Structures are given as structure tokens and as C-alpha cells.
Coordinates of C-alpha atoms and ligand atoms in Angstrom, one line a residue:
M484 CA 0.0 0.0 0.0
E485 CA 2.8 2.3 1.0
T486 CA 4.7 1.5 -2.3
K487 CA 1.6 2.1 -4.5
Y488 CA 1.1 5.5 -2.8
L489 CA 4.7 6.4 -3.6
I490 CA 4.5 5.3 -7.3
F491 CA 1.2 7.0 -8.1
Y492 CA 1.4 10.1 -6.1
P493 CA 5.0 11.2 -6.0
S494 CA 4.0 14.9 -5.8
D495 CA 2.0 14.2 -2.7
V496 CA 5.0 12.6 -1.1
M497 CA 7.2 15.5 -2.2
K498 CA 4.9 18.1 -1.0
H499 CA 5.8 17.0 2.5
S500 CA 9.3 18.0 2.0
F501 CA 9.1 20.7 -0.7
P502 CA 6.9 23.7 -0.9
K503 CA 4.8 23.8 -4.0
H504 CA 6.8 26.4 -5.9
S505 CA 10.0 24.3 -5.3
L506 CA 8.3 21.5 -7.1
T507 CA 7.6 23.7 -10.1
I508 CA 11.3 24.8 -10.1
W509 CA 12.4 21.3 -9.8
L510 CA 10.3 20.2 -12.8
S511 CA 11.4 23.1 -14.9
I512 CA 15.0 22.4 -14.2
T513 CA 14.5 18.7 -15.1
G514 CA 12.7 19.7 -18.3
L515 CA 15.4 22.1 -19.3
C516 CA 18.1 19.5 -18.6
L517 CA 16.3 17.1 -20.8
V518 CA 15.9 19.6 -23.7
L519 CA 19.6 20.6 -23.4
F520 CA 20.6 16.9 -23.3
F521 CA 18.6 16.2 -26.5
V522 CA 19.9 19.3 -28.3
F523 CA 23.5 18.5 -27.2
T524 CA 23.1 14.8 -28.3
A525 CA 21.6 15.8 -31.7
E526 CA 24.4 18.4 -32.2
Q527 CA 27.0 15.7 -31.3
Q528 CA 25.5 13.3 -33.7
L529 CA 25.3 15.7 -36.6
P530 CA 27.7 14.6 -39.3
S531 CA 30.5 17.0 -40.1
L532 CA 31.1 18.0 -43.7
K533 CA 34.8 18.4 -43.3
K534 CA 35.1 14.8 -41.9
V535 CA 32.7 13.3 -44.4
F536 CA 34.8 14.7 -47.4
I537 CA 38.2 14.6 -45.7
K538 CA 39.7 12.3 -48.4
D539 CA 38.2 14.3 -51.3
F540 CA 38.5 18.1 -50.9
Y541 CA 38.4 20.9 -48.3
V542 CA 34.9 22.0 -47.5
G543 CA 35.0 25.8 -46.9
V544 CA 32.7 28.6 -45.9
A545 CA 32.8 32.4 -46.4
V546 CA 32.6 34.1 -43.0
N547 CA 31.6 37.7 -42.3
Q548 CA 32.9 40.4 -40.0
G549 CA 30.2 39.9 -37.3
Q550 CA 30.9 36.2 -37.0
M551 CA 34.7 36.8 -36.6
A552 CA 34.0 39.6 -34.1
G553 CA 32.3 37.1 -31.9
Y554 CA 28.8 38.5 -32.2
L555 CA 27.3 35.2 -33.4
P556 CA 28.7 32.4 -31.2
S557 CA 26.4 29.7 -32.5
D558 CA 27.6 30.5 -36.1
V559 CA 31.2 30.2 -35.0
A560 CA 30.6 26.9 -33.3
L561 CA 29.0 25.6 -36.5
V562 CA 31.8 26.9 -38.7
K563 CA 34.4 25.1 -36.5
K564 CA 32.4 21.8 -36.5
Q565 CA 31.6 21.7 -40.2
F566 CA 34.4 23.3 -42.2
D567 CA 38.1 23.0 -42.7
S568 CA 38.6 26.1 -44.9
V569 CA 37.5 29.7 -44.6
S570 CA 37.2 32.6 -47.0
P571 CA 36.6 36.2 -45.9
E572 CA 33.3 37.5 -47.4
N573 CA 34.4 41.1 -47.4
V574 CA 37.1 42.0 -44.8
L575 CA 40.1 41.5 -47.2
K576 CA 38.7 43.5 -50.1
W577 CA 40.6 46.6 -51.0
S578 CA 38.0 49.1 -49.8
R579 CA 38.0 47.5 -46.4
V580 CA 41.8 47.0 -46.0
Q581 CA 43.1 50.3 -47.6
P582 CA 40.1 52.7 -47.7
K583 CA 42.4 55.7 -48.0
P584 CA 45.9 56.0 -49.5
H585 CA 48.4 54.4 -47.1
T586 CA 45.8 54.1 -44.4
F587 CA 45.2 50.4 -43.6
N588 CA 42.5 48.8 -41.5
F589 CA 43.7 45.3 -40.7
G590 CA 41.7 44.7 -37.5
P591 CA 38.9 42.6 -38.9
A592 CA 41.2 40.8 -41.3
D593 CA 43.6 40.0 -38.5
K594 CA 40.7 38.4 -36.5
Y595 CA 39.7 36.4 -39.6
V596 CA 43.3 35.0 -40.1
K597 CA 43.7 34.3 -36.4
F598 CA 40.5 32.3 -36.4
G599 CA 41.5 30.2 -39.4
M600 CA 44.9 29.5 -37.9
K601 CA 43.6 28.7 -34.4
N602 CA 41.2 26.2 -36.0
D603 CA 43.8 24.7 -38.3
M604 CA 41.9 25.7 -41.5
F605 CA 43.0 26.2 -45.0
I606 CA 42.8 30.0 -45.2
I607 CA 41.8 31.9 -48.3
G608 CA 42.6 35.5 -49.1
H609 CA 39.9 37.2 -51.2
N610 CA 40.8 39.3 -53.1
L611 CA 43.6 41.5 -54.4
V612 CA 42.6 43.0 -57.8
W613 CA 38.9 43.5 -58.6
H614 CA 36.8 46.2 -60.2
K615 CA 34.4 46.2 -57.3
Q616 CA 34.9 47.2 -53.7
V617 CA 38.0 49.2 -54.7
P618 CA 38.0 52.9 -53.8
D619 CA 37.9 55.5 -56.5
W620 CA 41.1 57.2 -55.2
V621 CA 43.1 54.2 -56.4
F622 CA 42.6 55.3 -60.0
K623 CA 42.9 59.1 -59.6
N624 CA 45.5 61.8 -59.0
D625 CA 44.9 64.6 -56.5
D626 CA 43.6 66.7 -59.3
G627 CA 40.9 64.1 -60.0
K628 CA 42.4 63.0 -63.3
P629 CA 43.2 59.3 -64.0
V630 CA 46.6 58.2 -62.9
S631 CA 49.3 56.9 -65.3
R632 CA 50.0 53.2 -65.9
E633 CA 53.2 53.5 -63.8
V634 CA 51.4 55.1 -60.8
L635 CA 48.6 52.5 -60.9
L636 CA 51.1 49.6 -61.1
K637 CA 53.0 51.1 -58.1
R638 CA 49.7 51.4 -56.1
M639 CA 48.8 47.8 -57.0
K640 CA 52.2 46.5 -56.0
Y641 CA 52.2 48.5 -52.8
H642 CA 48.8 47.1 -51.8
I643 CA 49.7 43.6 -52.6
D644 CA 53.0 43.8 -50.8
K645 CA 51.3 45.2 -47.7
V646 CA 48.4 42.8 -47.6
V647 CA 50.0 39.5 -48.8
G648 CA 53.2 40.4 -46.9
R649 CA 51.3 40.8 -43.7
Y650 CA 49.8 37.3 -43.9
K651 CA 52.8 35.6 -45.4
G652 CA 52.9 32.0 -44.4
K653 CA 49.4 32.3 -42.8
I654 CA 47.0 32.8 -45.7
N655 CA 47.3 29.6 -47.9
G656 CA 45.8 30.7 -51.1
W657 CA 44.9 34.1 -52.7
D658 CA 42.2 35.1 -55.2
V659 CA 44.7 37.3 -57.0
V660 CA 42.4 38.6 -59.8
N661 CA 38.7 38.5 -59.5
E662 CA 36.1 38.6 -62.3
A663 CA 38.3 40.1 -65.0
L664 CA 36.4 38.6 -67.9
T665 CA 33.1 39.4 -69.7
E666 CA 30.5 36.8 -70.5
Q667 CA 32.1 36.6 -74.0
G668 CA 35.4 35.7 -72.5
K669 CA 37.1 39.0 -73.3
L670 CA 38.9 41.2 -70.8
R671 CA 36.3 43.2 -68.9
D672 CA 36.5 47.0 -69.5
T673 CA 37.7 48.1 -66.1
K674 CA 39.9 50.9 -64.9
W675 CA 42.7 48.4 -64.3
L676 CA 42.5 47.4 -68.0
K677 CA 42.1 51.0 -69.3
I678 CA 44.9 52.5 -67.3
I679 CA 47.5 49.6 -67.1
G680 CA 46.7 47.6 -70.2
S681 CA 46.1 43.8 -70.6
D682 CA 49.2 42.9 -68.6
Y683 CA 47.6 44.1 -65.4
I684 CA 46.6 40.5 -64.6
E685 CA 50.1 39.1 -65.0
K686 CA 51.5 41.9 -62.9
A687 CA 49.1 41.2 -60.1
F688 CA 50.1 37.5 -60.1
E689 CA 53.8 38.4 -60.2
Y690 CA 53.5 40.8 -57.3
A691 CA 51.5 38.3 -55.2
H692 CA 54.1 35.6 -55.9
K693 CA 56.9 37.9 -54.8
A694 CA 55.1 38.9 -51.7
D695 CA 54.6 35.3 -50.6
P696 CA 56.4 32.7 -52.7
D697 CA 54.7 29.8 -50.9
A698 CA 51.1 31.0 -51.3
Q699 CA 48.8 29.4 -53.9
L700 CA 47.5 31.9 -56.4
Y701 CA 44.1 31.7 -58.1
Y702 CA 42.0 33.3 -60.8
N703 CA 38.4 33.6 -59.6
D704 CA 35.2 34.3 -61.6
F705 CA 31.5 33.5 -62.0
N706 CA 29.5 31.9 -64.9
L707 CA 32.6 29.9 -65.8
W708 CA 30.3 27.1 -67.1
K709 CA 29.5 29.4 -70.1
P710 CA 31.6 28.1 -73.1
A711 CA 32.9 31.5 -74.2
K712 CA 33.9 32.5 -70.7
R713 CA 35.5 29.1 -70.1
E714 CA 37.6 29.7 -73.3
G715 CA 38.6 33.1 -72.0
V716 CA 39.9 31.6 -68.8
I717 CA 41.8 29.0 -70.7
R718 CA 43.5 31.6 -72.8
L719 CA 44.3 33.7 -69.7
V720 CA 45.9 30.7 -67.8
K721 CA 47.8 29.5 -70.9
E722 CA 49.2 33.0 -71.4
L723 CA 50.4 33.1 -67.7
Q724 CA 51.9 29.7 -68.0
K725 CA 53.7 30.5 -71.3
K726 CA 55.3 33.4 -69.5
G727 CA 56.3 31.3 -66.5
I728 CA 54.1 33.2 -64.1
R729 CA 52.7 31.2 -61.2
I730 CA 49.0 30.4 -61.2
D731 CA 47.9 27.4 -59.1
G732 CA 44.1 27.3 -59.6
I733 CA 40.9 28.5 -60.9
G734 CA 37.9 29.4 -58.7
M735 CA 34.6 28.6 -60.3
Q736 CA 32.4 30.7 -58.0
G737 CA 29.2 28.6 -58.2
H738 CA 26.4 31.2 -57.6
W739 CA 23.9 28.9 -59.3
Y740 CA 20.2 28.2 -59.4
L741 CA 17.9 25.2 -58.9
H742 CA 17.8 24.3 -62.6
K743 CA 20.7 26.4 -64.1
P744 CA 23.4 25.7 -65.1
S745 CA 23.2 22.0 -65.9
D746 CA 25.7 19.5 -64.3
D747 CA 27.0 18.8 -67.8
Q748 CA 27.9 22.5 -68.4
I749 CA 29.7 22.6 -65.1
E750 CA 31.5 19.4 -65.7
A751 CA 32.7 20.5 -69.1
S752 CA 34.5 23.5 -67.4
I753 CA 35.9 21.3 -64.6
Q754 CA 37.4 19.0 -67.1
A755 CA 38.8 21.7 -69.4
F756 CA 40.4 23.6 -66.5
S757 CA 42.0 20.5 -64.9
K758 CA 43.6 19.7 -68.3
L759 CA 45.6 22.9 -67.9
G760 CA 47.3 21.4 -64.9
V761 CA 45.8 23.8 -62.4
K762 CA 43.6 23.0 -59.4
V763 CA 39.9 23.6 -59.7
M764 CA 37.9 25.1 -56.8
I765 CA 34.2 25.7 -56.4
S766 CA 34.9 28.9 -54.6
E767 CA 31.6 30.5 -53.8
L768 CA 28.8 27.9 -53.8
D769 CA 25.1 28.8 -53.2
I770 CA 22.0 27.8 -55.0
S771 CA 19.2 30.3 -55.2
V772 CA 15.7 28.9 -55.2
L773 CA 14.0 32.2 -56.2
P774 CA 12.8 33.4 -59.6
I775 CA 15.6 34.7 -61.8
P776 CA 14.8 38.3 -62.9
K777 CA 15.8 39.6 -66.2
D778 CA 19.4 41.0 -66.3
H779 CA 20.2 39.3 -63.0
D780 CA 23.9 39.7 -63.5
N781 CA 23.5 43.4 -63.9
P782 CA 20.1 44.3 -62.6
P783 CA 18.6 47.8 -63.3
P784 CA 17.3 49.8 -60.3
S785 CA 13.7 48.8 -61.0
I786 CA 14.7 45.1 -60.4
R787 CA 17.1 45.9 -57.5
H788 CA 14.3 47.6 -55.6
S789 CA 11.4 45.6 -56.8
R790 CA 8.7 44.8 -54.3
D791 CA 6.9 42.5 -56.7
P792 CA 5.7 39.5 -54.6
A793 CA 6.1 37.2 -57.6
L794 CA 9.8 37.7 -57.3
N795 CA 9.7 36.8 -53.6
P796 CA 7.4 33.8 -53.4
Y797 CA 8.8 32.2 -50.2
A798 CA 8.6 35.1 -47.9
N799 CA 6.6 33.0 -45.4
G800 CA 8.5 29.7 -45.7
L801 CA 9.8 27.2 -48.2
P802 CA 7.4 24.5 -49.5
D803 CA 8.5 20.9 -49.1
S804 CA 8.6 20.5 -52.9
V805 CA 11.3 23.2 -53.1
K806 CA 13.2 21.9 -50.1
N807 CA 13.4 18.6 -51.8
A808 CA 14.3 20.1 -55.2
L809 CA 17.2 21.9 -53.4
A810 CA 18.3 18.7 -51.8
T811 CA 18.3 16.9 -55.1
R812 CA 20.2 19.7 -56.8
Y813 CA 22.9 19.7 -54.1
A814 CA 23.2 15.9 -54.1
S815 CA 23.7 15.9 -57.8
L816 CA 26.3 18.6 -57.6
F817 CA 28.3 16.9 -54.9
R818 CA 28.2 13.6 -56.8
L819 CA 29.7 15.6 -59.7
F820 CA 32.4 17.1 -57.4
E821 CA 33.3 13.7 -56.1
K822 CA 33.5 12.3 -59.5
H823 CA 36.2 14.9 -60.2
K824 CA 37.8 14.9 -56.8
D825 CA 41.2 14.5 -58.3
A826 CA 40.8 17.9 -60.0
I827 CA 38.8 19.7 -57.3
T828 CA 40.7 20.7 -54.2
R829 CA 38.1 22.7 -52.4
V830 CA 34.4 23.4 -52.3
T831 CA 33.5 26.6 -50.4
F832 CA 30.0 27.8 -49.6
W833 CA 29.5 31.5 -49.9
G834 CA 28.0 32.0 -46.4
L835 CA 27.1 29.8 -43.5
N836 CA 23.3 30.0 -43.4
D837 CA 20.2 31.3 -45.1
K838 CA 20.1 34.3 -42.7
E839 CA 23.5 35.6 -43.5
T840 CA 23.6 34.9 -47.3
W841 CA 24.2 37.8 -49.7
R842 CA 21.5 36.3 -51.9
N843 CA 18.8 37.7 -49.8
N844 CA 19.9 41.0 -51.3
W845 CA 20.9 40.1 -54.8
P846 CA 19.7 40.7 -57.5
V847 CA 16.7 42.1 -55.7
I848 CA 17.1 43.7 -52.3
G849 CA 15.2 42.3 -49.3
R850 CA 14.0 38.9 -50.6
K851 CA 14.0 35.7 -48.6
D852 CA 16.2 33.1 -50.3
Y853 CA 17.3 29.6 -49.1
P854 CA 20.6 28.9 -50.9
L855 CA 22.7 27.1 -48.2
L856 CA 22.8 23.9 -46.2
F857 CA 21.8 25.5 -42.9
N858 CA 18.6 27.4 -42.2
R859 CA 18.2 30.7 -40.5
Y860 CA 18.6 29.0 -37.1
N861 CA 21.7 27.1 -38.1
Q862 CA 19.8 23.8 -38.3
P863 CA 20.8 21.4 -41.1
K864 CA 18.4 21.3 -44.0
E865 CA 17.3 18.4 -46.2
A866 CA 20.1 19.6 -48.5
F867 CA 22.7 19.1 -45.8
Y868 CA 21.8 15.4 -45.4
S869 CA 21.5 14.9 -49.1
V870 CA 25.1 16.2 -49.5
V871 CA 26.4 14.0 -46.7
E872 CA 24.8 11.0 -48.2
T873 CA 26.7 11.4 -51.5
S874 CA 30.0 11.0 -49.8
G875 CA 31.8 7.8 -50.7
K876 CA 29.1 6.9 -53.4
Ligands
G3I2112 O1 28.5 46.9 -43.9 C1 27.7 47.8 -44.6 C2 26.6 48.4 -43.6 O2 27.3 49.1 -42.7 C3 25.6 49.2 -44.4 O3 24.7 49.7 -43.6 C4 25.0 48.4 -45.6 C5 24.1 49.3 -46.4 O4 24.1 48.9 -47.7 O5 26.0 47.9 -46.4 C6 27.0 47.1 -45.7 O6 27.9 46.6 -46.6 C7 27.5 45.7 -47.6 C8 28.4 44.5 -47.5 O7 28.1 43.5 -48.5 C9 28.3 43.8 -46.1 O8 27.0 43.2 -46.0 C10 27.6 46.3 -49.0 O9 26.7 47.3 -49.1 C11 27.4 45.2 -50.0 O10 27.8 45.8 -51.3 C12 28.4 44.1 -49.8 O11 28.1 43.1 -50.7 C13 29.1 42.1 -50.9 C14 29.4 42.0 -52.4 O12 30.3 41.0 -52.6 C15 30.0 43.3 -52.9 O13 30.1 43.2 -54.3 C16 28.6 40.8 -50.3 O14 28.5 40.8 -48.9 C17 29.6 39.7 -50.7 O15 29.0 38.4 -50.4 C18 29.8 39.7 -52.2 O16 30.8 38.7 -52.5 C19 31.1 38.6 -53.9 C20 32.5 38.1 -54.0 O17 33.3 39.0 -53.3 C21 32.9 37.9 -55.4 N1 32.0 37.1 -56.2 C22 30.6 37.5 -56.1 C23 30.2 37.5 -54.6 C24 28.7 37.8 -54.5 O18 28.5 39.1 -55.0

């Protein structure tokens, strides 16, 4: 009788020794411990991308300034668990590092490099010479007129010496020149090209090599699956190789869509680039699930600021059908990357989760996109598991 009473009416027993509010506290603490236990266990059991693909290629992620400053501790924990390579989303770009002549801001970049070193990661420098995120003063004299070729080369060399030199032996590979080609595979009409001439690319590679002879040096661009652009890169790499200038790899950015480009188009470029004897990297991977507006590579203001709901169909959540389509697309891409694992040395996601991704603001500002493997709360998506499942298959 006594036992039955204890089993069926524990709270009645407890109320002799605990006041009522203590019981509530006790139950809350127990509940909290159970929740924490399950969260911790689930977290422990989550596969790690870097471990899953350890024999194939580095799995990298672009990190932002807030993450490296420690404002987003759960992001940082996820980065450490999942990735063995990092890229700086913005902090190493010219406008951030040398916003004014001879005035350097290395604070955020130092934090980034320190983080990568502390966690034993393959650290990428992004980037040295680009037509975007480079201040106007670089190309102008004090009187506002364009600088001469000699002055611009001097400024380029000075910047590269300072930045690459500072992280010599720490940053493992540099995107030396970024997005220098048009969709037709010709040299893009930038101030670098106009003022220096077509040899600005080789000069950038030469300066970077001098500044850190052990660092790997890459050419990085988007839409490299397009045949004309692919041919442009091949010409560029062959030209550098003919002149004996070091180039180690090509970064195919990988800002793709659910149904575009096709795996075959991507594969053709991976094969063509690897034939050049350089490494191939998928350097900025993300898959937008949103409608593709016209002129999406160069959107006019009417598209940039569009509030058309048809362009932002998943503002209230992603339907299962699209979640599954994203998972299928990612699985298919990773099967392709593994097929070419002898050529591909790194696959880097451009951002950690769907909250931080730049694609929420490009080509249309303020949309809700879902391009990565982790959702807005850092939880793994169907696409994460579909990628993990491809390993070793
Ligand atoms: O930090 C400022 C903030 O203070 C300000 O309030 C806000 C207002 O616009 O802007 C913030 O800066 C933005 C920055 O991202 C950080 O979020 C810039 O406006 C915005 O232009 C910048 O965009 C970056 C873009 O490069 C610039 O071209 C993206 O984050 C970055 O993901 C993107 O990365 C590029 C690669 O470097 C090269 N390949 C393409 C890729 C995607 O565009």
C-alpha cells in the first residue's frame, strides 16, 4: 500500500518535504536539462562535412565580419564543426583594407586570419585585384584626373606587398584577380585594364608571388560554365603559364540556381580547367531557389528595388517540394564534385546559413532566399543530409 502510494502520487510525497513552488522549479530544471541533453546529443550526432569529405577536398565557408568579431557564437561553433577552410566574405577587399591611401585597416582581417589559424583551417585571401569594392582614389590623381600606368602599377604593388606580406605563411591561397572577364570571355572593361593595359593580370600575379612565394595563387570568376567565358579563362591561364608566371588554380564561383546551369555544363569546365594542370575550386557555392529576374547579373534599379511578390514567393517559408528540389540539386552537384575529386581541391559555400547569405539582397534587395545547407537558425536542412549522403558513393 505504501509503495503504491509512492508510485502513483509522487508529488503528494514531495509536498511534505518541498513547498509547491519548489516542485515547479524542480520540474522546470529537469525539463530544461532534458531539452539541453537532446539538443546536445543531436548536435554531437550531426555529421561533419569536413570529416565526411576529408579524403576528397576541403569544405570551406565564407565568414563575415560579425561572425569573426564574436557577435554570433552559434555561427562560430557551426563553422568550427563543419568546415576546414575559410574565406573572408568582405574583410580583405581593397576598400576595407586600404580605404584611403596608405591608411590600412587590418583589424577585422587579423581576426579572420587568427580564427583560421587557431582552428587549423586552409585560409583563403579574397581578393587583391577586382573592379568592385575598390575605392575611387586608387585610379585618380589629387587633381581628379586618371593616374598613369606607372602610378597604378605602383599602387597595385604597394597594396599587394602590404596585404599579402602581412599574412605571409598564414594565408594559404589568394584570389589574386577576380572577375576580369566578360560573358564573352574578353577582358572586362575596367579601370585596371584601361589604365594599365592587358598585362595588369600578370603583374598582379607576379607581385603576389613575390610577396609570398609559398602562397597558392588563383584566378576567380562567375559563370565559368559558359563556353565563351571558359575559353577566356583557358586563354588567360595559358598566357600566364607561357610566361612562366605562377598560377595554381581556378575558382569557379558557383552562384547557381535550382535548374541552371546543368551539371554537364559545369562538368565541361571542370574537365577543361583540370587539363591545364591547375587546381579547380568551387569557390563561392550557393543555390538560389528564387525566380531569376531579367538582367540578373547586372540588374537595373527597377529590379534591385522591386517589391513584386512574384519575385519573392517564399517570404513566409519554403514549401516541401522546393526543399526537396534543393536537396536533389545539391546531391547531384556533390556527386559531380566527387567524380572529379582528383581535380577539385576545395568546395567553399558563400556564407554559412540562409540568414547571412548575400543572396537575400541580390539581384533584388530584401528577398527571402534559401541557398545554403543550414537554415536561419543554423539547423541542417534536407540539402545538408543529401550532400552528406553522397560521400563515398
Ligand atoms: O557593412 C555595410 C553596412 O554598414 C551598411 O549599412 C550596408 C548598407 O548597404 O552595407 C553594408 O555593406 C554591404 C556588405 O556587403 C556587407 O553586408 C555592402 O553594401 C554590399 O555591397 C556588400 O556586398 C558584398 C558583395 O560581394 C559586394 O560586391 C557581399 O556581402 C559579398 O557576399 C559579395 O561577394 C562577392 C565576392 O566577393 C565575389 N564574387 C561574387 C560575390 C557575390 O556578389
